[in-house]
Amino acid sequence: MYQLYFVLQARALTSQTAESDAIRFLVGTQSLKFDNQIHIIDFDDENNIISKSVLQHQAGEIWHISASPADKAVLTTCYNKTSESRVVTCGAVWRMPPEWESGSHESPDDPHNSHNPQNLELLCHLDNSSHGNASCVLWEPMGDGKHVISLADNHALLWDLTESSTQATISSSATLEGKGQLKFTAGKWSPHHNCTQLATANDTAIRGWDLRTMSQIYCIENAHGQLVRDLDFNPNKQYYLASCGDDCKVKFWDVRNINEPVKTLEEHSHWWAPVLRCRHTRTGHKHTHTHTAWPARSLGRIKQPPMAED
Amino acid sequence: MDGDINATAPGTTPPDSDPARKRRVHGMLKLYYGLNEEGKTVDQAESMDPCDINGPHFDPEVYLNKLRRECSLGELMDQETCMVKQIRSLDSDMQTLVYENYNKFISATDTIRKMKNDFKKMEDEMDCLSTNMASITDFSARISGTLQDQHAQITKLSGVHTLLRKLQFLFELPARLNKCLELQAYAQAVSSHRRARCVLQQYSHMPSFRGIQDDCHAIMDKLAQELRQKFRDGGSSAKDLSECVELLLQLDEPAEELCDKFLSHAQSRLEADLLGLEAELRPPLSSGPTAVTDPYTGPARRLSVEPTAGSPTGPSSLNNPFLSPSSRTDILEFIDRGCNEFVSSLCLVIASYQELFVNRPQEGELASKNIPQMAIGKLHAFVDALATRYFSLVERRIQEEKSVGDNSLLVRALDRFHRRLQAVAKLLPGSAVPSQGTEIVVRAARERIKQYLAALQSFYLNSLTDVRQALAAPRLGGSSAGGGSHLGGSATGKDAPASLPELLSTLSASILNQIKSVLASVHLFTAKDITFSNKPYFKGEFCSHGVRESLVVNFIMFVCQSSRQFCESAGDRGGSTPPALLLLLSRLCLDYETSTITYILTLTDEQFLVQHHSPVTAVTALCGEAREAAQKLLNHYVKVQGLIISQMLRKSVETRDWVNTIEPRNVRAVMKRVVEDTTSIDVQVGLLYEEGVRKAHSSDSSKRTFSVYSSSRQQTRYAPSYTPSAPMDTNLLSNIHKLFSERVEIFSPVEFNKVSVLTGIIKISLKTFLECVRLRTFGRYGLQQIQVDCHYLQMYLWRFVSDENLVHFLLDEIVGSTAHRCLDPAPMEQSVIEVICERG
């Protein structure tokens, strides 16, 4: 499939949730030396053509990206900010300039031409300096784009955005308590139960949270032998959760019975888990009811998985 | 013509010796006398010839002419001589015949004359005989007429005499019966009464006879009463009893009632036996004054069933010092008692019952009542009912036999049980009792196999616990004894060997010993001197399905499965299994695959002469299972050990501020720890697994330098040193190279050797290191520290792996990724790195 330039490594990828017509992905680059970019990748599945646009993201290298479910021009990133020999990861809400679609398509052969990509417009910082480094920002699924959750170190913060998304205030928060330095590595906002549940991963554990009370509702200790990389909900089955970890396993859980995984895939001995992302990806807008767990490589390569499960 | 001449010419032959010749002579004579009517037709054809000298139409003229024409003079002369000869012989024949006939005629005439004289004499004698006979008849009639009167008189007198004697017998009968009663000669009384009964019955209308009959009835009733009483008492001997029954039957006592009485009487006795047995089953409420205070007496009593089993320091006897071993009989005693009391009485009852009711020679009207059939039916029902109760007691007792220590006791008990039932089978053919007994034995054997399997399994688990303890506290030695001493003590606990190979050999030997002893125990069931061993179940199914499949194969499967459970349950969740145990079990399973399974199964097949009627688990399938388990365990070992080292590396990367670190002066302690741990793992694995093959080393691998920005050495010419102006090219190249280089399989299965295991662990560790590095941002000194660390790892890790290039590749990747994630990528001089690393 699509391959980014080698010089630009990327770890952050999301589909443009609010876009219902085109199959469009947003990819955030990671570079310490150059200005980072957000690549908007369009996939025309009828003609099998991939095209991309580039927006500048000068704030820093992007570790996580997610698109607003309500406004297709709005997105959030988690990025590294290096200042005075300190590296801080921040979260921010951005708006894409309205003209990006009109003609900033780059020629893939010439990534560093004089053509100047447009900048993102900063809407607001999800300022959480008191809570530590943001590892990811999650939009309320199918919401109106006014609620986001950011995971910062061992805090889960629920933010309310104003209509224009220019201001964000923390409405509630939850803190993961325990011995040692606990840190959320990944999280997912469940689209079920009226969007009142959140699942997070820290080290080898997966936890579920009730957002109304901001309290823990379940905890799968030692879900994986090594670090849990990512997780996702099945969009059709409210209790099903998939997770992948550094032990090269993909596990499917029923959160009502957390003692044993429903299924374990263990065939990826050659796909090291850090480059493995797990997504219940809706295949385009054709609304077929097949859902596929895609393990994808952070280098930009996406692999067809050996099996699909619904 | 020639023939005739030849035939007649010899002349020496007697004329009557040849009938053909004789006839021809007669024929010729007839011709001569003109009597040729008879032979006309026969000779018709040949006689037409006028030249035939014997023919009727012989013409001498023609003949002479013919001769004259055809023959020479000499021939004519011969012919003439011959002719003369013939004529002479014919003439003499004729003379002889005439003479004979004349003689015969003379003798016939003489004979007829003689006969005439003889007949005349005979006629006279016949007349004389008939007159004599007539006079005899006359005399005889006269004698019988005189004797007739006297004969009738004698007959009448003898009839009266008989009647009188009968009457005398009848009149004397009551007195005689009374006397018999007094003398208890019941048999005589009954036979006397039987003789008189019909007569009395017939003449009962006469008052005198009636009186006698009444008397007799009264006496006989009394007698019957006495007999019944005797029968009821039952204390009398079997012979008496049988006589009793015999007499009662003759007294028209209903046979059914007698059977019932007999059986109910027997039942009460047999039930007493059964109650005695049941009382043994029921635990005594108090076995002494001390037992009341000891709450453990009740349940623990069962454990002490066999005084012969196990070590004297068994847990039950230790826990229950108050327990008296005699409080409970063992199963052999129980069965013995059952056999001696119940079964033998039952046999006696059956035998005497059959003697009384079934096998009795039937006579008279008793035969028609079909008593044997009715009696046998009753007997079967009776025996079945009692046997069912007995069996349920025996089964209850067998079920209590849970301790697997001494199987011989049980087998002997079952054998005795089975053997004694054969007696019933002989006495009562067609009874379901022996087959039910065999079923009980079969059930007990099945149950026994299950118990042995459970015992083996718990022994195995206990052994594992011992091993675990020994691994956890290698110095503490003998403290881990005890738990496994399930069947006569396990060897593992005694010396508590600390080293892995010793633990392995002890574990494997103790398991094997256990299997062998279990096989020996189970083998008792098929011993030749055991009666039930030749039953089809024990010959076939017990050996193949029971012992081989249910016991041996199941146990091996259990070992494999429980080993696999260590991988699954303890894997991602908890990981409570010590890695050394995983390693040990893996080796155990591998040993099983290579030799032990084959050995055990061959042993089983040999011991039990298994003839497989149904398909059985193949050795190869079991070996496959064991190998799979071994592989899984080893893979899991690699993962667990890899995880432990990975966690160290991960923490060391994640918890450090790599941007603001100081210039490296030393190798970080965690790296030394990694090398130490890897070395100890190497030693540990080396204890159990062979070295394995590794690719050829370079001359001095530890001295190899890193190319910071490339992951392969070929690229050094493109980027011999880092220049800020050319990061693109090197990155591009390294990425292109990455695409084409062989992908490192991190969690790939390992082979059964040390190098492969170590390679797997190091792969996992370094890959984690790499991935952690890629999530961080580094300052200049951070990069340099990673350089130093990687060089240090390089110096020590290459020797553990099969392909040192793999270590180079992964360490290159780490340093390369670090440089990529570095804000100020200024690498350290190689010589400085080497100095730091050599300093330690």
XYZ file of C-alpha atoms in Angstrom, chain A residues 3 6-7 9 11 30 32-33 61 63 80 82 85-87 112 181 203-204 220-227 229 246-249 251 253 258-260 266 269-272 274-275 297-299 301 303, chain B residues 569 571-574 639 642-643 646-647 650-651 654-655 657 659-660 722 727-728 731-732 735-736 738-739 743-749 764 767-768 771-772 774-778 819-823 825:
98
model
C 4.615 4.149 1.670
C 11.981 6.933 4.328
C 13.305 10.108 5.675
C 9.172 8.230 9.947
C 4.034 6.571 14.248
C 8.201 12.016 13.511
C 13.660 15.550 15.375
C 15.559 17.463 12.728
C 7.154 15.398 16.196
C 3.267 10.768 18.576
C 7.038 16.296 21.489
C 11.885 20.126 22.941
C 17.070 20.335 26.864
C 13.722 19.176 28.066
C 11.380 17.007 26.091
C 11.325 19.011 -0.852
C 5.730 5.139 37.894
C 2.365 -1.644 31.029
C 0.823 -5.125 30.744
C -7.186 -7.147 33.046
C -3.911 -7.642 34.833
C -1.160 -9.146 32.709
C -3.249 -8.961 29.604
C -0.044 -9.447 27.667
C 3.304 -10.874 28.614
C 4.938 -7.603 27.697
C 3.818 -4.021 27.220
C 0.814 -1.391 22.669
C 5.095 -6.475 22.708
C 4.775 -10.228 23.129
C 3.692 -10.437 19.493
C 0.201 -11.451 20.367
C -5.799 -10.892 21.962
C -11.321 -9.978 25.101
C -11.621 -10.924 31.796
C -9.974 -14.046 33.121
C -9.247 -15.494 29.718
C 0.207 -15.630 18.044
C 6.681 -13.821 15.452
C 8.153 -11.680 12.734
C 5.937 -8.683 13.377
C 7.358 -7.137 16.403
C 5.727 -2.076 18.660
C 5.186 -1.779 14.974
C 3.606 -1.187 10.928
C 4.504 2.214 12.172
C 6.988 2.621 9.400
C 3.577 -0.304 5.878
C 0.039 -5.688 6.374
C -1.757 -20.381 32.741
C 2.510 -17.490 30.840
C 1.051 -14.063 30.466
C -0.665 -14.068 33.771
C 1.428 -14.114 36.857
C 9.857 -16.063 26.532
C 13.519 -12.963 27.629
C 10.800 -11.075 29.430
C 13.518 -7.259 28.649
C 11.923 -5.737 31.715
C 12.902 -1.463 29.411
C 12.974 0.057 32.867
C 12.200 4.351 30.232
C 13.201 5.769 33.574
C 16.281 11.350 31.171
C 18.481 14.334 27.002
C 20.155 15.611 30.118
C 28.942 10.873 10.481
C 21.998 11.970 7.153
C 19.485 11.468 4.411
C 19.091 6.748 6.517
C 17.796 5.979 3.118
C 16.126 1.622 5.329
C 16.602 0.161 1.888
C 16.370 -3.180 6.023
C 13.864 -3.973 3.351
C 13.813 -10.286 8.858
C 14.701 -11.355 12.338
C 12.056 -13.647 13.724
C 11.824 -12.721 17.345
C 9.438 -15.223 18.867
C 10.333 -18.067 16.566
C 10.406 -21.554 18.061
C 13.820 -10.910 22.594
C 14.496 -6.281 20.325
C 12.801 -4.855 23.394
C 11.812 -0.691 20.608
C 12.234 1.159 23.887
C 12.771 4.222 19.536
C 10.240 5.752 21.913
C 12.723 8.062 23.561
C 14.561 11.211 22.629
C 18.282 11.341 23.276
C 21.217 8.193 16.661
C 18.039 8.790 14.754
C 16.239 9.781 17.915
C 19.122 11.993 18.991
C 18.862 15.772 19.093
C 23.993 13.101 17.233
